XYZ file of C-alpha atoms in Angstrom:
344
model
C -0.043 0.027 -0.028
C 1.447 3.359 -0.962
C 2.093 6.109 1.602
C -0.545 8.428 0.021
C -3.239 5.767 0.041
C -2.499 4.909 3.696
C -2.543 8.553 4.564
C -5.962 8.973 2.775
C -7.449 5.981 4.665
C -6.105 7.423 7.976
C -7.814 10.785 7.319
C -11.037 9.378 5.840
C -11.645 6.678 8.515
C -12.532 8.958 11.469
C -14.872 10.976 9.250
C -16.588 7.821 7.850
C -16.934 6.467 11.418
C -18.370 9.717 12.678
C -20.985 9.843 9.897
C -21.846 6.156 10.331
C -22.403 6.613 14.097
C -24.435 9.704 13.448
C -26.633 7.874 10.912
C -27.105 5.035 13.256
C -28.265 7.412 15.973
C -30.651 9.142 13.557
C -32.117 5.868 12.312
C -32.592 4.593 15.941
C -34.539 7.770 16.777
C -36.830 7.528 13.743
C -35.301 9.773 11.169
C -35.222 8.885 7.425
C -31.484 8.488 6.560
C -32.118 8.796 2.815
C -33.808 12.112 3.475
C -30.931 13.271 5.676
C -28.264 12.279 3.048
C -30.268 14.106 0.336
C -30.469 17.125 2.508
C -26.703 17.013 3.094
C -26.130 16.886 -0.658
C -28.632 19.693 -1.363
C -27.350 21.857 1.454
C -23.616 21.619 0.550
C -23.723 21.532 -3.185
C -26.826 20.988 -5.173
C -29.448 23.517 -3.932
C -29.359 27.111 -5.434
C -26.878 29.087 -3.545
C -25.602 26.181 -1.443
C -22.229 25.931 -3.119
C -21.755 29.648 -2.501
C -22.615 29.138 1.219
C -20.095 26.321 1.367
C -17.406 28.674 0.015
C -18.592 31.369 2.432
C -17.724 29.234 5.384
C -14.651 27.700 3.865
C -13.055 31.110 3.551
C -12.655 31.834 7.301
C -11.969 28.228 8.167
C -9.058 28.110 5.589
C -7.503 31.319 6.851
C -7.705 30.357 10.509
C -6.284 26.874 9.851
C -3.166 28.246 8.166
C -2.155 29.695 11.568
C -3.087 26.583 13.348
C -0.995 24.522 10.997
C 1.986 26.665 12.022
C 1.151 26.165 15.667
C 0.711 22.391 15.552
C 3.996 21.955 13.440
C 5.867 23.856 16.228
C 4.620 21.463 18.835
C 2.050 23.817 20.460
C -1.684 23.363 20.820
C -3.234 26.843 20.709
C -6.993 26.553 20.999
C -7.552 30.203 21.276
C -8.398 30.925 17.643
C -12.060 31.764 18.675
C -10.978 34.590 20.948
C -8.412 35.823 18.440
C -11.232 35.949 15.633
C -13.285 38.180 17.904
C -10.373 40.496 18.639
C -9.624 40.710 14.938
C -13.317 41.687 14.337
C -13.026 44.206 17.052
C -9.843 45.736 15.511
C -11.551 45.991 12.068
C -14.856 47.295 13.347
C -13.090 49.974 15.481
C -11.288 51.357 12.462
C -14.221 51.223 10.031
C -16.510 52.939 12.674
C -14.134 55.538 13.895
C -12.847 56.704 10.490
C -16.288 56.965 8.670
C -15.185 59.815 6.432
C -11.897 58.468 5.207
C -11.296 56.932 1.830
C -11.961 53.199 1.522
C -8.554 52.831 -0.027
C -7.190 53.668 3.423
C -9.778 52.340 5.750
C -9.969 48.868 4.303
C -6.212 48.139 4.553
C -6.066 49.780 7.973
C -9.057 47.759 9.190
C -7.358 44.501 7.997
C -4.236 45.443 9.656
C -5.922 46.330 12.879
C -7.647 42.929 12.808
C -4.351 41.173 12.216
C -2.533 43.093 15.016
C -5.393 42.643 17.567
C -5.533 38.924 16.841
C -1.713 38.515 17.033
C -1.390 40.332 20.267
C -4.271 38.486 21.872
C -2.550 35.222 20.918
C 0.830 36.492 22.174
C -0.533 36.681 25.725
C -0.655 32.985 25.929
C 2.709 32.627 24.202
C 4.371 34.881 26.807
C 2.768 32.922 29.654
C 3.971 29.655 28.076
C 7.442 30.763 27.293
C 8.369 32.699 30.401
C 6.125 31.150 33.058
C 5.653 27.638 31.635
C 1.883 28.002 31.866
C -0.174 25.401 29.979
C -1.095 26.858 26.611
C -4.272 24.881 26.288
C -5.801 26.274 29.606
C -4.453 29.803 28.756
C -5.826 29.970 25.210
C -9.155 28.452 26.377
C -9.492 30.979 29.186
C -8.573 33.784 26.717
C -11.501 32.716 24.598
C -13.923 33.353 27.393
C -12.271 36.687 28.228
C -12.585 37.775 24.579
C -16.291 36.769 24.570
C -16.806 38.942 27.671
C -14.824 41.799 26.151
C -17.001 41.735 23.007
C -20.145 41.702 25.114
C -18.965 44.825 26.894
C -17.949 46.577 23.685
C -21.193 45.735 21.870
C -23.292 46.886 24.788
C -21.135 49.913 25.773
C -18.455 51.846 23.763
C -19.538 50.576 20.292
C -23.130 49.782 20.957
C -25.717 49.999 18.270
C -28.872 51.333 19.938
C -31.097 49.466 17.509
C -30.036 46.090 18.999
C -30.913 44.657 22.403
C -29.877 41.800 24.667
C -28.124 38.710 23.439
C -28.097 40.157 19.870
C -26.144 43.245 20.920
C -23.790 44.455 18.180
C -21.833 47.383 16.873
C -23.368 49.664 14.180
C -23.146 48.370 10.641
C -19.939 49.082 8.734
C -20.448 51.413 5.892
C -21.045 49.648 2.595
C -18.149 51.351 0.914
C -15.833 49.553 3.405
C -17.183 46.101 2.860
C -15.482 43.372 0.864
C -18.631 41.346 0.138
C -22.325 41.411 0.546
C -24.235 39.069 2.911
C -23.351 35.952 0.977
C -19.709 36.278 2.177
C -18.278 35.424 -1.216
C -16.578 37.860 -3.559
C -13.517 38.016 -5.813
C -11.785 40.233 -3.185
C -12.309 37.670 -0.329
C -11.109 34.805 -2.592
C -8.072 36.859 -3.627
C -7.226 37.428 0.096
C -7.522 33.624 0.863
C -5.181 32.930 -2.202
C -2.650 35.469 -0.806
C -2.916 34.206 2.792
C -2.383 30.619 1.464
C 0.591 31.575 -0.503
C 2.118 33.449 2.391
C 1.411 30.656 4.876
C 2.987 28.062 2.398
C 6.159 30.285 2.107
C 6.355 30.689 5.812
C 5.933 26.959 6.402
C 7.772 25.279 3.477
C 10.319 27.879 2.260
C 11.342 30.075 5.116
C 14.062 29.613 7.753
C 11.421 30.048 10.479
C 9.445 27.145 8.970
C 12.462 24.795 8.998
C 13.307 25.922 12.534
C 9.755 25.662 13.831
C 9.354 22.209 12.485
C 12.668 21.098 14.095
C 11.468 22.593 17.478
C 8.212 20.732 17.139
C 9.667 17.354 16.248
C 12.932 17.476 18.297
C 13.042 20.255 20.849
C 16.285 18.891 22.472
C 18.074 18.817 19.017
C 16.791 22.325 18.401
C 18.268 23.455 21.707
C 21.631 21.661 21.043
C 21.796 23.494 17.698
C 21.449 26.812 19.420
C 17.940 27.728 18.110
C 16.252 30.564 19.946
C 13.332 28.438 20.956
C 11.520 31.106 22.936
C 11.571 33.472 20.061
C 10.289 30.772 17.662
C 7.372 29.921 20.110
C 6.430 33.610 20.539
C 6.626 34.112 16.624
C 4.302 31.053 16.285
C 1.708 32.462 18.602
C 1.872 35.892 16.755
C 1.447 34.214 13.414
C -1.426 32.051 14.611
C -3.250 35.088 16.019
C -2.536 37.138 12.982
C -4.280 34.663 10.613
C -7.176 34.287 13.009
C -7.426 38.052 13.440
C -7.508 38.437 9.598
C -10.568 36.018 9.460
C -12.215 37.978 12.132
C -11.709 41.242 10.170
C -12.994 39.750 7.030
C -16.235 38.622 8.841
C -16.801 42.215 9.935
C -15.849 43.696 6.493
C -17.741 40.961 4.681
C -20.855 38.999 5.423
C -21.472 40.176 9.065
C -20.979 43.945 8.345
C -20.815 44.352 12.192
C -19.312 42.929 15.289
C -22.006 40.743 16.995
C -22.087 39.245 20.437
C -21.832 35.462 20.186
C -21.046 35.501 16.397
C -19.277 32.444 14.780
C -19.111 30.529 17.994
C -17.458 27.320 16.554
C -15.144 28.580 13.729
C -12.085 28.579 15.809
C -12.462 25.022 17.074
C -13.555 23.637 13.707
C -10.444 25.216 12.104
C -8.260 23.046 14.404
C -9.867 19.996 12.888
C -9.454 21.358 9.447
C -5.700 21.787 10.009
C -5.333 18.243 11.261
C -7.506 16.700 8.482
C -5.309 18.703 6.013
C -2.164 16.907 7.378
C -0.656 20.209 8.589
C -0.237 21.356 5.040
C -1.594 24.460 3.416
C -3.082 22.699 0.326
C -4.618 20.008 2.599
C -6.056 22.729 4.842
C -7.721 24.361 1.824
C -9.291 21.101 0.778
C -10.397 20.237 4.267
C -11.809 23.826 4.713
C -13.978 23.304 1.610
C -15.428 19.982 3.098
C -16.181 21.573 6.517
C -17.524 24.629 4.778
C -19.952 22.391 2.953
C -20.801 20.622 6.199
C -21.568 24.019 7.796
C -23.782 25.051 4.873
C -25.606 21.690 5.086
C -26.128 22.205 8.857
C -27.934 25.527 8.144
C -29.929 24.032 5.174
C -30.922 20.562 6.470
C -33.838 21.686 8.711
C -35.608 23.175 5.632
C -35.811 19.844 3.762
C -35.721 17.301 6.698
C -37.187 16.764 10.131
C -33.783 16.482 11.532
C -32.817 19.648 13.454
C -29.454 21.309 12.787
C -28.041 20.008 16.072
C -28.217 16.556 14.499
C -25.381 17.521 12.132
C -23.616 19.299 14.949
C -23.309 15.972 16.629
C -21.628 14.482 13.606
C -19.367 17.526 13.425
C -18.472 17.032 17.134
C -17.822 13.336 16.445
C -15.520 14.121 13.563
C -13.622 16.597 15.770
C -13.277 14.159 18.610
C -12.147 11.280 16.484
C -9.703 13.248 14.389
C -8.151 15.033 17.450
C -7.898 11.673 19.329
C -6.265 10.065 16.271
C -3.777 13.054 16.005
C -2.807 12.953 19.648
C -2.322 9.172 19.481
C -0.116 9.407 16.348
C 1.894 12.300 17.946
C 2.492 10.120 21.052
C 3.602 7.192 18.949
C 6.024 9.389 17.026
C 7.436 10.768 20.277
C 7.928 7.206 21.670
C 9.719 6.117 18.498
C 11.894 9.241 18.673
C 12.904 8.591 22.261
C 13.592 4.815 21.867
């Protein structure tokens, strides 16, 4: 069996198992599996506008996953992308709302840059805690997610509050249409071009830059990296900055694209799904792009399925959660096996 076939089976098997378990659960509770499968196909590809919706969700998933690929290859497990997305959206919204009379040629780049910086700095908090205080990055990044959620709740009900919204749907005012990169569909040539540029940049960083080589060595053999005199602390901090920068960019694009505003509780699962996208993509940029399209289609189907089936959207959320669980468990097991072989 060739290496590529074995890898394909390894990636596909958890997904197939997750769908099989989900379908068994649906059948046992009285749902029509043929109807569910038809709804999945329609929601992701065949129904009018469904393919566009699949691409809409694939765009942020792909961009976020590029940063997570860098993190995982360095041996870190940053699960704080959700908070970094929110901070990126905050940066973009602040610029767009505070500079309403400026030219879009200035405001749009500044808003994107603000999103990137806000996301990078938010991620760097966990990096500093890990590098200088040896604090667990999983706990730190998870806690930073909750802090970011509370921060956005305060901003959308306080300094940048839109008086037309109330309660749990609190948000900032809408961004002026001249600053937006897409309409409500979330798909445009501008956004696709940004994804292409982000993918090319991530690929260069990972595959062709000295940092990419050093970070891979740190992730696979930290002792060897230390013996060779690599500045491991600097590499780790750079990794956190890059991860947050990509997530912040995705958050900025949400505000300047389909959302047109920063909303309390928006995109609650994107950051976590992007981790699975990076793992399914074999920690490679092209693989992450392909996986983002798959999970973007699944997200589109989740939103569409209740229209044509009795199955609520939470049913597909169960499958999505099973995929995440099985893929992550497999990834951790393989990494442990690799570490044991390296130490023996």
